């Protein structure tokens, strides 16, 4: 099992490397287009704004760990091909890595497609993490939805009274 510090803004690749594991990905899709109404609302973008969409299966030491879907604002990357193994590395190189994020976590049951990708059974428990990342100037840079099998991930947060 992997413990993920829920209070620290880091990428999947950074998390896996910090735990001595080797992160890899398999692309499921990479597209470019314009924002959907839902994306426009969440990212505070106007209609017709260009975005990049990425969907991939994330692995640690060859084991499927997450299905990750991300929408990135068009200004944040030079091209769709700028993203290799790590989206955050590409955003860093482009000078648009998020410095803060809002995250929401909730439980779900895997559907047939999700289960097949993650090597799990349909209706197995999973965790869905939605993240909305922001730049230092307050602009939203991207949003993502990651689905983790419940058997592989624990989310940990340190809570303070301050």
CSV table of N, CA and C in Angstrom, one decimal:
chain,number,residue,atom,x,y,z
A,1,UNK,N,0.8,-1.2,0.0
A,1,UNK,CA,0.0,0.0,0.0
A,1,UNK,C,0.9,1.2,0.0
A,2,UNK,N,0.3,2.3,-0.6
A,2,UNK,CA,1.0,3.6,-0.6
A,2,UNK,C,0.3,4.6,0.3
A,3,UNK,N,1.1,5.3,1.1
A,3,UNK,CA,0.5,6.4,1.9
A,3,UNK,C,0.8,7.7,1.1
A,4,UNK,N,-0.3,8.4,0.9
A,4,UNK,CA,-0.2,9.7,0.2
A,4,UNK,C,-0.5,10.8,1.2
A,5,UNK,N,0.4,11.8,1.3
A,5,UNK,CA,0.2,12.9,2.2
A,5,UNK,C,-0.8,13.8,1.5
A,6,UNK,N,-2.0,13.9,2.0
A,6,UNK,CA,-3.1,14.6,1.3
A,6,UNK,C,-3.0,16.1,1.4
A,7,UNK,N,-2.1,16.5,2.3
A,7,UNK,CA,-1.9,18.0,2.5
A,7,UNK,C,-0.7,18.6,1.7
A,8,UNK,N,0.0,17.7,1.0
A,8,UNK,CA,1.2,18.2,0.2
A,8,UNK,C,0.8,18.2,-1.3
A,9,UNK,N,1.1,19.3,-2.0
A,9,UNK,CA,0.9,19.3,-3.4
A,9,UNK,C,2.1,18.7,-4.1
A,10,UNK,N,1.9,17.5,-4.7
A,10,UNK,CA,3.0,16.9,-5.4
A,10,UNK,C,2.4,16.0,-6.5
A,11,UNK,N,3.2,15.6,-7.4
A,11,UNK,CA,2.7,14.8,-8.5
A,11,UNK,C,2.8,13.3,-8.2
A,12,UNK,N,2.1,12.5,-9.0
A,12,UNK,CA,2.2,11.1,-8.8
A,12,UNK,C,3.7,10.6,-8.9
A,13,UNK,N,4.4,11.1,-10.0
A,13,UNK,CA,5.8,10.6,-10.2
A,13,UNK,C,6.6,11.0,-9.0
A,14,UNK,N,6.5,12.2,-8.5
A,14,UNK,CA,7.2,12.6,-7.3
A,14,UNK,C,6.9,11.7,-6.1
A,15,UNK,N,5.6,11.4,-5.9
A,15,UNK,CA,5.2,10.6,-4.8
A,15,UNK,C,5.9,9.2,-4.9
A,16,UNK,N,5.8,8.6,-6.1
A,16,UNK,CA,6.4,7.3,-6.2
A,16,UNK,C,7.9,7.2,-6.0
A,17,UNK,N,8.6,8.2,-6.6
A,17,UNK,CA,10.0,8.2,-6.5
A,17,UNK,C,10.4,8.5,-5.0
A,18,UNK,N,9.7,9.3,-4.3
A,18,UNK,CA,10.0,9.5,-2.9
A,18,UNK,C,9.8,8.2,-2.1
A,19,UNK,N,9.1,7.3,-2.5
A,19,UNK,CA,8.9,6.0,-1.9
A,19,UNK,C,9.8,4.9,-2.4
A,20,UNK,N,10.7,5.3,-3.3
A,20,UNK,CA,11.6,4.3,-3.9
A,20,UNK,C,11.0,3.4,-5.0
A,21,UNK,N,9.9,3.9,-5.5
A,21,UNK,CA,9.2,3.1,-6.6
A,21,UNK,C,9.4,3.8,-7.9
A,22,UNK,N,9.3,3.0,-9.0
A,22,UNK,CA,9.5,3.6,-10.3
A,22,UNK,C,8.1,3.9,-11.0
A,23,UNK,N,7.8,5.1,-11.2
A,23,UNK,CA,6.6,5.5,-11.9
A,23,UNK,C,6.7,5.4,-13.4
A,24,UNK,N,5.6,4.9,-14.0
A,24,UNK,CA,5.5,4.8,-15.5
A,24,UNK,C,4.0,5.1,-15.8
A,25,UNK,N,3.8,5.3,-17.1
A,25,UNK,CA,2.4,5.6,-17.5
A,25,UNK,C,2.1,5.0,-18.8
A,26,UNK,N,0.9,4.7,-19.1
A,26,UNK,CA,0.4,4.3,-20.4
A,26,UNK,C,-0.6,5.3,-20.8
A,27,UNK,N,-0.4,5.9,-22.0
A,27,UNK,CA,-1.4,6.9,-22.5
A,27,UNK,C,-2.6,6.2,-23.0
A,28,UNK,N,-3.8,6.7,-22.5
A,28,UNK,CA,-5.1,6.2,-23.0
A,28,UNK,C,-5.6,7.2,-24.0
A,29,UNK,N,-5.3,8.5,-23.9
A,29,UNK,CA,-5.7,9.5,-24.9
A,29,UNK,C,-4.9,10.8,-24.6
A,30,UNK,N,-4.7,11.5,-25.6
A,30,UNK,CA,-4.1,12.9,-25.6
A,30,UNK,C,-4.8,13.7,-26.6
A,31,UNK,N,-5.6,14.7,-26.3
A,31,UNK,CA,-6.3,15.5,-27.2
A,31,UNK,C,-6.2,17.0,-26.9
A,32,UNK,N,-6.5,17.8,-27.9
A,32,UNK,CA,-6.6,19.2,-27.7
A,32,UNK,C,-7.9,19.7,-28.2
A,33,UNK,N,-8.5,20.7,-27.6
A,33,UNK,CA,-9.7,21.3,-28.1
A,33,UNK,C,-10.1,22.5,-27.3
A,34,UNK,N,-11.3,22.8,-27.1
A,34,UNK,CA,-11.8,23.9,-26.3
A,34,UNK,C,-12.5,23.5,-25.1
A,35,UNK,N,-12.6,24.3,-24.1
A,35,UNK,CA,-13.2,24.0,-22.9
A,35,UNK,C,-14.7,23.5,-23.0
A,36,UNK,N,-15.1,22.6,-22.2
A,36,UNK,CA,-16.5,22.2,-22.1
A,36,UNK,C,-17.1,23.2,-21.1
A,37,UNK,N,-18.4,23.3,-21.1
A,37,UNK,CA,-19.0,24.2,-20.1
A,37,UNK,C,-18.6,23.9,-18.6
A,38,UNK,N,-18.5,22.6,-18.3
A,38,UNK,CA,-18.0,22.2,-16.9
A,38,UNK,C,-16.6,22.7,-16.7
A,39,UNK,N,-15.7,22.4,-17.6
A,39,UNK,CA,-14.3,22.9,-17.5
A,39,UNK,C,-14.2,24.4,-17.4
A,40,UNK,N,-15.0,25.1,-18.2
A,40,UNK,CA,-15.0,26.6,-18.2
A,40,UNK,C,-15.4,27.1,-16.8
A,41,UNK,N,-16.4,26.5,-16.2
A,41,UNK,CA,-16.8,26.9,-14.8
A,41,UNK,C,-15.7,26.6,-13.8
A,42,UNK,N,-15.1,25.4,-13.8
A,42,UNK,CA,-14.1,25.1,-12.8
A,42,UNK,C,-12.8,25.8,-13.0
A,43,UNK,N,-12.4,26.1,-14.3
A,43,UNK,CA,-11.2,26.7,-14.5
A,43,UNK,C,-11.3,28.2,-14.7
A,44,UNK,N,-12.5,28.8,-14.6
A,44,UNK,CA,-12.8,30.2,-14.8
A,44,UNK,C,-12.3,30.7,-16.2
A,45,UNK,N,-12.6,29.9,-17.2
A,45,UNK,CA,-12.2,30.2,-18.6
A,45,UNK,C,-13.4,30.6,-19.4
A,46,UNK,N,-13.2,31.4,-20.4
A,46,UNK,CA,-14.3,31.8,-21.3
A,46,UNK,C,-14.5,30.7,-22.4
A,47,UNK,N,-15.7,30.7,-23.0
A,47,UNK,CA,-16.0,29.8,-24.1
A,47,UNK,C,-15.0,29.9,-25.2
A,48,UNK,N,-14.6,28.7,-25.7
A,48,UNK,CA,-13.7,28.7,-26.8
A,48,UNK,C,-12.2,28.7,-26.4
A,49,UNK,N,-12.0,28.7,-25.1
A,49,UNK,CA,-10.6,28.7,-24.7
A,49,UNK,C,-9.9,27.4,-24.9
A,50,UNK,N,-8.7,27.4,-25.5
A,50,UNK,CA,-8.0,26.1,-25.8
A,50,UNK,C,-7.6,25.4,-24.5
A,51,UNK,N,-7.7,24.1,-24.6
A,51,UNK,CA,-7.2,23.2,-23.5
A,51,UNK,C,-6.6,22.0,-24.1
A,52,UNK,N,-5.8,21.3,-23.2
A,52,UNK,CA,-5.2,20.0,-23.5
A,52,UNK,C,-5.9,19.0,-22.6
A,53,UNK,N,-6.2,17.8,-23.1
A,53,UNK,CA,-6.7,16.8,-22.2
A,53,UNK,C,-5.8,15.5,-22.3
A,54,UNK,N,-5.6,15.0,-21.1
A,54,UNK,CA,-4.7,13.8,-21.0
A,54,UNK,C,-5.4,12.8,-20.2
A,55,UNK,N,-5.3,11.5,-20.6
A,55,UNK,CA,-5.9,10.4,-19.9
A,55,UNK,C,-4.8,9.3,-19.9
A,56,UNK,N,-4.4,8.8,-18.7
A,56,UNK,CA,-3.4,7.8,-18.7
A,56,UNK,C,-3.6,6.9,-17.5
A,57,UNK,N,-3.0,5.7,-17.6
A,57,UNK,CA,-3.0,4.7,-16.6
A,57,UNK,C,-1.6,4.9,-15.9
A,58,UNK,N,-1.6,5.1,-14.6
A,58,UNK,CA,-0.4,5.3,-13.8
A,58,UNK,C,0.0,4.0,-13.1
A,59,UNK,N,1.3,3.7,-13.2
A,59,UNK,CA,1.9,2.5,-12.6
A,59,UNK,C,3.0,2.8,-11.6
A,60,UNK,N,3.2,2.0,-10.6
A,60,UNK,CA,4.4,2.0,-9.8
A,60,UNK,C,5.0,0.6,-9.8
A,61,UNK,N,6.2,0.5,-10.2
A,61,UNK,CA,6.9,-0.8,-10.3
A,61,UNK,C,6.1,-1.8,-11.1
A,62,UNK,N,5.4,-1.3,-12.2
A,62,UNK,CA,4.7,-2.1,-13.1
A,62,UNK,C,3.3,-2.5,-12.6
A,63,UNK,N,2.9,-2.0,-11.4
A,63,UNK,CA,1.6,-2.3,-10.9
A,63,UNK,C,0.6,-1.1,-11.2
A,64,UNK,N,-0.6,-1.4,-11.7
A,64,UNK,CA,-1.5,-0.3,-12.0
A,64,UNK,C,-1.9,0.4,-10.7
A,65,UNK,N,-1.8,1.7,-10.6
A,65,UNK,CA,-2.1,2.4,-9.4
A,65,UNK,C,-3.2,3.4,-9.5
A,66,UNK,N,-3.4,4.0,-10.7
A,66,UNK,CA,-4.4,5.0,-10.9
A,66,UNK,C,-4.8,5.3,-12.3
A,67,UNK,N,-6.0,5.7,-12.5
A,67,UNK,CA,-6.4,6.2,-13.8
A,67,UNK,C,-6.5,7.7,-13.6
A,68,UNK,N,-5.8,8.5,-14.4
A,68,UNK,CA,-5.7,9.9,-14.3
A,68,UNK,C,-6.2,10.6,-15.5
A,69,UNK,N,-7.1,11.5,-15.3
A,69,UNK,CA,-7.6,12.4,-16.4
A,69,UNK,C,-7.4,13.8,-16.1
A,70,UNK,N,-6.7,14.6,-17.0
A,70,UNK,CA,-6.4,15.9,-16.7
A,70,UNK,C,-6.8,16.9,-17.8
A,71,UNK,N,-7.2,18.1,-17.5
A,71,UNK,CA,-7.5,19.1,-18.4
A,71,UNK,C,-6.6,20.3,-18.0
A,72,UNK,N,-5.7,20.7,-19.0
A,72,UNK,CA,-4.8,21.8,-18.7
A,72,UNK,C,-5.1,23.0,-19.7
A,73,UNK,N,-5.0,24.2,-19.1
A,73,UNK,CA,-5.3,25.4,-19.9
A,73,UNK,C,-4.3,25.5,-21.0
A,74,UNK,N,-4.7,25.9,-22.2
A,74,UNK,CA,-3.8,26.0,-23.4
A,74,UNK,C,-2.6,26.8,-23.2
A,75,UNK,N,-2.7,27.9,-22.4
A,75,UNK,CA,-1.5,28.8,-22.2
A,75,UNK,C,-0.4,28.1,-21.4
A,76,UNK,N,-0.7,27.1,-20.7
A,76,UNK,CA,0.2,26.5,-19.7
A,76,UNK,C,1.3,25.6,-20.3
A,77,UNK,N,1.1,25.1,-21.5
A,77,UNK,CA,2.0,24.2,-22.2
A,77,UNK,C,2.3,24.7,-23.6
A,78,UNK,N,3.5,24.5,-24.1
A,78,UNK,CA,3.8,24.9,-25.5
A,78,UNK,C,3.1,24.1,-26.5
A,79,UNK,N,2.8,22.8,-26.2
A,79,UNK,CA,2.1,21.9,-27.1
A,79,UNK,C,1.7,20.7,-26.4
A,80,UNK,N,0.8,19.9,-27.0
A,80,UNK,CA,0.4,18.6,-26.4
A,80,UNK,C,1.5,17.6,-26.2
A,81,UNK,N,2.5,17.8,-27.1
A,81,UNK,CA,3.7,16.8,-27.0
A,81,UNK,C,4.7,17.2,-25.9
A,82,UNK,N,4.4,18.3,-25.2
A,82,UNK,CA,5.4,18.7,-24.2
A,82,UNK,C,5.3,17.8,-23.0
A,83,UNK,N,4.2,17.0,-22.8
A,83,UNK,CA,4.1,16.1,-21.7
A,83,UNK,C,4.7,14.7,-22.0
A,84,UNK,N,5.6,14.3,-21.2
A,84,UNK,CA,6.2,13.0,-21.3
A,84,UNK,C,5.7,12.1,-20.2
A,85,UNK,N,6.6,11.8,-19.2
A,85,UNK,CA,6.2,10.9,-18.1
A,85,UNK,C,5.5,11.7,-17.0
A,86,UNK,N,5.8,13.0,-16.9
A,86,UNK,CA,5.2,13.7,-15.8
A,86,UNK,C,4.6,15.0,-16.2
A,87,UNK,N,3.3,15.2,-16.0
A,87,UNK,CA,2.6,16.4,-16.3
A,87,UNK,C,3.2,17.6,-15.5
A,88,UNK,N,3.5,17.4,-14.2
A,88,UNK,CA,4.0,18.4,-13.4
A,88,UNK,C,5.4,18.9,-13.9
A,89,UNK,N,6.2,17.9,-14.4
A,89,UNK,CA,7.5,18.3,-14.9
A,89,UNK,C,7.4,19.2,-16.1
A,90,UNK,N,6.4,18.8,-17.0
A,90,UNK,CA,6.1,19.6,-18.2
A,90,UNK,C,5.7,21.0,-17.8
A,91,UNK,N,4.8,21.1,-16.8
A,91,UNK,CA,4.3,22.4,-16.4
A,91,UNK,C,5.4,23.2,-15.7
A,92,UNK,N,6.3,22.6,-15.0
A,92,UNK,CA,7.4,23.2,-14.4
A,92,UNK,C,8.3,23.8,-15.5
A,93,UNK,N,8.7,23.0,-16.5
A,93,UNK,CA,9.5,23.5,-17.6
A,93,UNK,C,8.9,24.7,-18.3
A,94,UNK,N,7.6,24.7,-18.4
A,94,UNK,CA,6.9,25.8,-19.1
A,94,UNK,C,6.6,27.0,-18.2
A,95,UNK,N,7.0,26.9,-16.9
A,95,UNK,CA,6.9,28.0,-16.0
A,95,UNK,C,5.4,28.1,-15.4
A,96,UNK,N,4.7,27.0,-15.5
A,96,UNK,CA,3.3,27.1,-15.0
A,96,UNK,C,2.9,25.9,-14.1
A,97,UNK,N,3.8,25.5,-13.2
A,97,UNK,CA,3.5,24.5,-12.2
A,97,UNK,C,2.6,25.1,-11.2
A,98,UNK,N,1.5,24.4,-10.8
A,98,UNK,CA,0.6,25.0,-9.7
A,98,UNK,C,1.4,25.1,-8.4
A,99,UNK,N,1.0,26.1,-7.6
A,99,UNK,CA,1.6,26.3,-6.3
A,99,UNK,C,0.6,26.0,-5.2
A,100,UNK,N,-0.6,25.9,-5.6
A,100,UNK,CA,-1.6,25.5,-4.6
A,100,UNK,C,-2.7,24.8,-5.3
A,101,UNK,N,-3.5,24.0,-4.6
A,101,UNK,CA,-4.6,23.3,-5.2
A,101,UNK,C,-5.7,23.0,-4.2
A,102,UNK,N,-6.9,22.9,-4.8
A,102,UNK,CA,-8.1,22.4,-4.0
A,102,UNK,C,-8.3,21.0,-4.4
A,103,UNK,N,-8.5,20.1,-3.4
A,103,UNK,CA,-8.7,18.7,-3.7
A,103,UNK,C,-10.0,18.2,-3.0
A,104,UNK,N,-10.7,17.3,-3.7
A,104,UNK,CA,-11.8,16.7,-3.1
A,104,UNK,C,-11.7,15.2,-3.3
A,105,UNK,N,-11.9,14.5,-2.2
A,105,UNK,CA,-11.8,13.0,-2.2
A,105,UNK,C,-13.1,12.4,-1.9
A,106,UNK,N,-13.5,11.4,-2.7
A,106,UNK,CA,-14.7,10.6,-2.3
A,106,UNK,C,-14.6,9.2,-2.8
A,107,UNK,N,-15.4,8.3,-2.2
A,107,UNK,CA,-15.4,6.9,-2.5
A,107,UNK,C,-16.3,6.6,-3.6
A,108,UNK,N,-15.9,5.6,-4.4
A,108,UNK,CA,-16.8,5.1,-5.5
A,108,UNK,C,-16.6,3.6,-5.7
A,109,UNK,N,-17.4,3.0,-6.5
A,109,UNK,CA,-17.2,1.6,-6.9
A,109,UNK,C,-16.8,1.6,-8.3
A,110,UNK,N,-15.8,0.8,-8.6
A,110,UNK,CA,-15.2,0.8,-9.9
A,110,UNK,C,-16.3,0.2,-10.9
A,111,UNK,N,-16.3,0.9,-12.1
A,111,UNK,CA,-17.2,0.3,-13.2
A,111,UNK,C,-16.3,-0.8,-13.9
A,112,UNK,N,-16.9,-1.4,-14.9
A,112,UNK,CA,-16.2,-2.5,-15.6
A,112,UNK,C,-14.9,-2.0,-16.3
A,113,UNK,N,-14.9,-0.8,-16.9
A,113,UNK,CA,-13.8,-0.3,-17.6
A,113,UNK,C,-12.7,0.0,-16.6
A,114,UNK,N,-13.0,0.7,-15.6
A,114,UNK,CA,-12.0,1.1,-14.6
A,114,UNK,C,-11.4,-0.1,-13.9
A,115,UNK,N,-12.2,-1.1,-13.6
A,115,UNK,CA,-11.7,-2.3,-13.0
A,115,UNK,C,-10.7,-3.0,-13.9
A,116,UNK,N,-11.1,-3.1,-15.2
A,116,UNK,CA,-10.2,-3.8,-16.1
A,116,UNK,C,-8.8,-3.1,-16.2
A,117,UNK,N,-8.8,-1.8,-16.3
A,117,UNK,CA,-7.6,-1.0,-16.4
A,117,UNK,C,-6.7,-1.2,-15.1
A,118,UNK,N,-7.4,-1.2,-13.9
A,118,UNK,CA,-6.7,-1.3,-12.7
A,118,UNK,C,-6.4,-2.7,-12.1
A,119,UNK,N,-6.8,-3.7,-12.9
A,119,UNK,CA,-6.6,-5.1,-12.4
A,119,UNK,C,-7.4,-5.4,-11.2
A,120,UNK,N,-8.6,-4.9,-11.1
A,120,UNK,CA,-9.5,-5.1,-10.0
A,120,UNK,C,-10.8,-5.7,-10.5
A,121,UNK,N,-11.7,-5.9,-9.6
A,121,UNK,CA,-13.0,-6.5,-9.9
A,121,UNK,C,-14.0,-5.3,-10.0
A,122,UNK,N,-15.0,-5.5,-10.9
A,122,UNK,CA,-16.0,-4.4,-11.0
A,122,UNK,C,-16.7,-4.3,-9.6
A,123,UNK,N,-17.0,-3.1,-9.2
A,123,UNK,CA,-17.7,-2.8,-8.0
A,123,UNK,C,-16.7,-2.9,-6.8
A,124,UNK,N,-15.4,-3.1,-7.0
A,124,UNK,CA,-14.4,-2.9,-5.9
A,124,UNK,C,-14.4,-1.5,-5.5
A,125,UNK,N,-14.1,-1.2,-4.2
A,125,UNK,CA,-14.0,0.1,-3.7
A,125,UNK,C,-12.8,0.9,-4.3
A,126,UNK,N,-13.0,2.2,-4.5
A,126,UNK,CA,-12.0,3.0,-5.0
A,126,UNK,C,-12.1,4.4,-4.4
A,127,UNK,N,-11.0,5.2,-4.6
A,127,UNK,CA,-11.0,6.6,-4.1
A,127,UNK,C,-10.8,7.5,-5.4
A,128,UNK,N,-11.7,8.5,-5.4
A,128,UNK,CA,-11.6,9.4,-6.5
A,128,UNK,C,-11.1,10.8,-6.0
A,129,UNK,N,-10.0,11.3,-6.5
A,129,UNK,CA,-9.5,12.6,-6.1
A,129,UNK,C,-9.6,13.6,-7.2
A,130,UNK,N,-10.3,14.6,-7.0
A,130,UNK,CA,-10.5,15.7,-7.9
A,130,UNK,C,-9.5,16.8,-7.5
A,131,UNK,N,-8.7,17.4,-8.4
A,131,UNK,CA,-7.8,18.4,-8.0
A,131,UNK,C,-7.9,19.6,-9.0
A,132,UNK,N,-8.0,20.8,-8.4
A,132,UNK,CA,-8.0,22.0,-9.2
A,132,UNK,C,-6.7,22.8,-8.8
A,133,UNK,N,-5.8,23.0,-9.8
A,133,UNK,CA,-4.5,23.6,-9.5
A,133,UNK,C,-4.5,25.1,-9.9
A,134,UNK,N,-3.8,25.9,-9.1
A,134,UNK,CA,-3.7,27.3,-9.3
A,134,UNK,C,-2.2,27.8,-9.4
A,135,UNK,N,-2.0,28.8,-10.2
A,135,UNK,CA,-0.7,29.5,-10.2
A,135,UNK,C,-0.6,30.5,-9.1
A,136,UNK,N,0.6,31.0,-9.0
A,136,UNK,CA,0.8,32.0,-7.9
A,136,UNK,C,-0.1,33.3,-8.1
A,137,UNK,N,-0.4,33.6,-9.4
A,137,UNK,CA,-1.2,34.8,-9.6
A,137,UNK,C,-2.7,34.5,-9.5
A,138,UNK,N,-3.1,33.3,-9.1
A,138,UNK,CA,-4.5,33.0,-8.8
A,138,UNK,C,-5.2,32.4,-9.9
A,139,UNK,N,-4.6,32.3,-11.1
A,139,UNK,CA,-5.3,31.7,-12.2
A,139,UNK,C,-5.3,30.1,-12.1
A,140,UNK,N,-6.4,29.5,-12.5
A,140,UNK,CA,-6.4,28.1,-12.5
A,140,UNK,C,-5.6,27.6,-13.7
A,141,UNK,N,-4.8,26.6,-13.5
A,141,UNK,CA,-3.9,26.1,-14.6
A,141,UNK,C,-4.4,24.7,-15.1
A,142,UNK,N,-5.1,24.0,-14.2
A,142,UNK,CA,-5.6,22.7,-14.7
A,142,UNK,C,-6.5,22.0,-13.6
A,143,UNK,N,-7.1,21.0,-14.1
A,143,UNK,CA,-8.0,20.2,-13.2
A,143,UNK,C,-7.7,18.7,-13.6
A,144,UNK,N,-7.8,17.8,-12.5
A,144,UNK,CA,-7.6,16.4,-12.8
A,144,UNK,C,-8.6,15.6,-11.9
A,145,UNK,N,-8.8,14.4,-12.4
A,145,UNK,CA,-9.6,13.4,-11.7
A,145,UNK,C,-8.7,12.1,-11.7
A,146,UNK,N,-8.4,11.6,-10.5
A,146,UNK,CA,-7.6,10.4,-10.4
A,146,UNK,C,-8.4,9.4,-9.7
A,147,UNK,N,-8.4,8.2,-10.2
A,147,UNK,CA,-9.2,7.1,-9.5
A,147,UNK,C,-8.1,6.0,-9.1
A,148,UNK,N,-8.1,5.8,-7.7
A,148,UNK,CA,-7.2,4.8,-7.1
A,148,UNK,C,-7.9,3.6,-6.6
A,149,UNK,N,-7.5,2.4,-6.9
A,149,UNK,CA,-8.1,1.3,-6.2
A,149,UNK,C,-8.0,1.4,-4.7
A,150,UNK,N,-9.0,1.1,-4.0
A,150,UNK,CA,-9.0,1.2,-2.5
A,150,UNK,C,-8.0,0.3,-1.9
A,151,UNK,N,-7.5,-0.7,-2.6
A,151,UNK,CA,-6.6,-1.7,-2.0
A,151,UNK,C,-5.1,-1.2,-2.0
A,152,UNK,N,-4.9,-0.1,-2.8
A,152,UNK,CA,-3.5,0.3,-3.0
A,152,UNK,C,-3.1,1.6,-2.4
A,153,UNK,N,-4.0,2.4,-2.0
A,153,UNK,CA,-3.7,3.8,-1.5
A,153,UNK,C,-4.4,4.1,-0.2
A,154,UNK,N,-3.6,4.8,0.7
A,154,UNK,CA,-4.2,5.4,1.9
A,154,UNK,C,-3.8,6.9,1.8
A,155,UNK,N,-4.8,7.7,2.1
A,155,UNK,CA,-4.5,9.1,2.1
A,155,UNK,C,-4.4,9.6,3.5
A,156,UNK,N,-3.3,10.3,3.8
A,156,UNK,CA,-3.0,10.8,5.1
A,156,UNK,C,-2.9,12.3,5.2
A,157,UNK,N,-3.4,12.9,6.2
A,157,UNK,CA,-3.3,14.4,6.3
A,157,UNK,C,-3.0,14.7,7.8
A,158,UNK,N,-2.1,15.6,8.0
A,158,UNK,CA,-1.7,16.1,9.3
A,158,UNK,C,-2.7,17.3,9.6
A,159,UNK,N,-3.3,17.3,10.7
A,159,UNK,CA,-4.3,18.3,11.0
A,159,UNK,C,-3.7,19.1,12.2
A,160,UNK,N,-3.9,20.5,12.1
A,160,UNK,CA,-3.4,21.4,13.2
A,160,UNK,C,-4.6,22.2,13.6
A,161,UNK,N,-4.4,22.9,14.8
A,161,UNK,CA,-5.5,23.8,15.3
A,161,UNK,C,-5.3,25.2,14.7
A,162,UNK,N,-4.1,25.5,14.2
A,162,UNK,CA,-3.9,26.8,13.7
A,162,UNK,C,-4.6,27.1,12.3
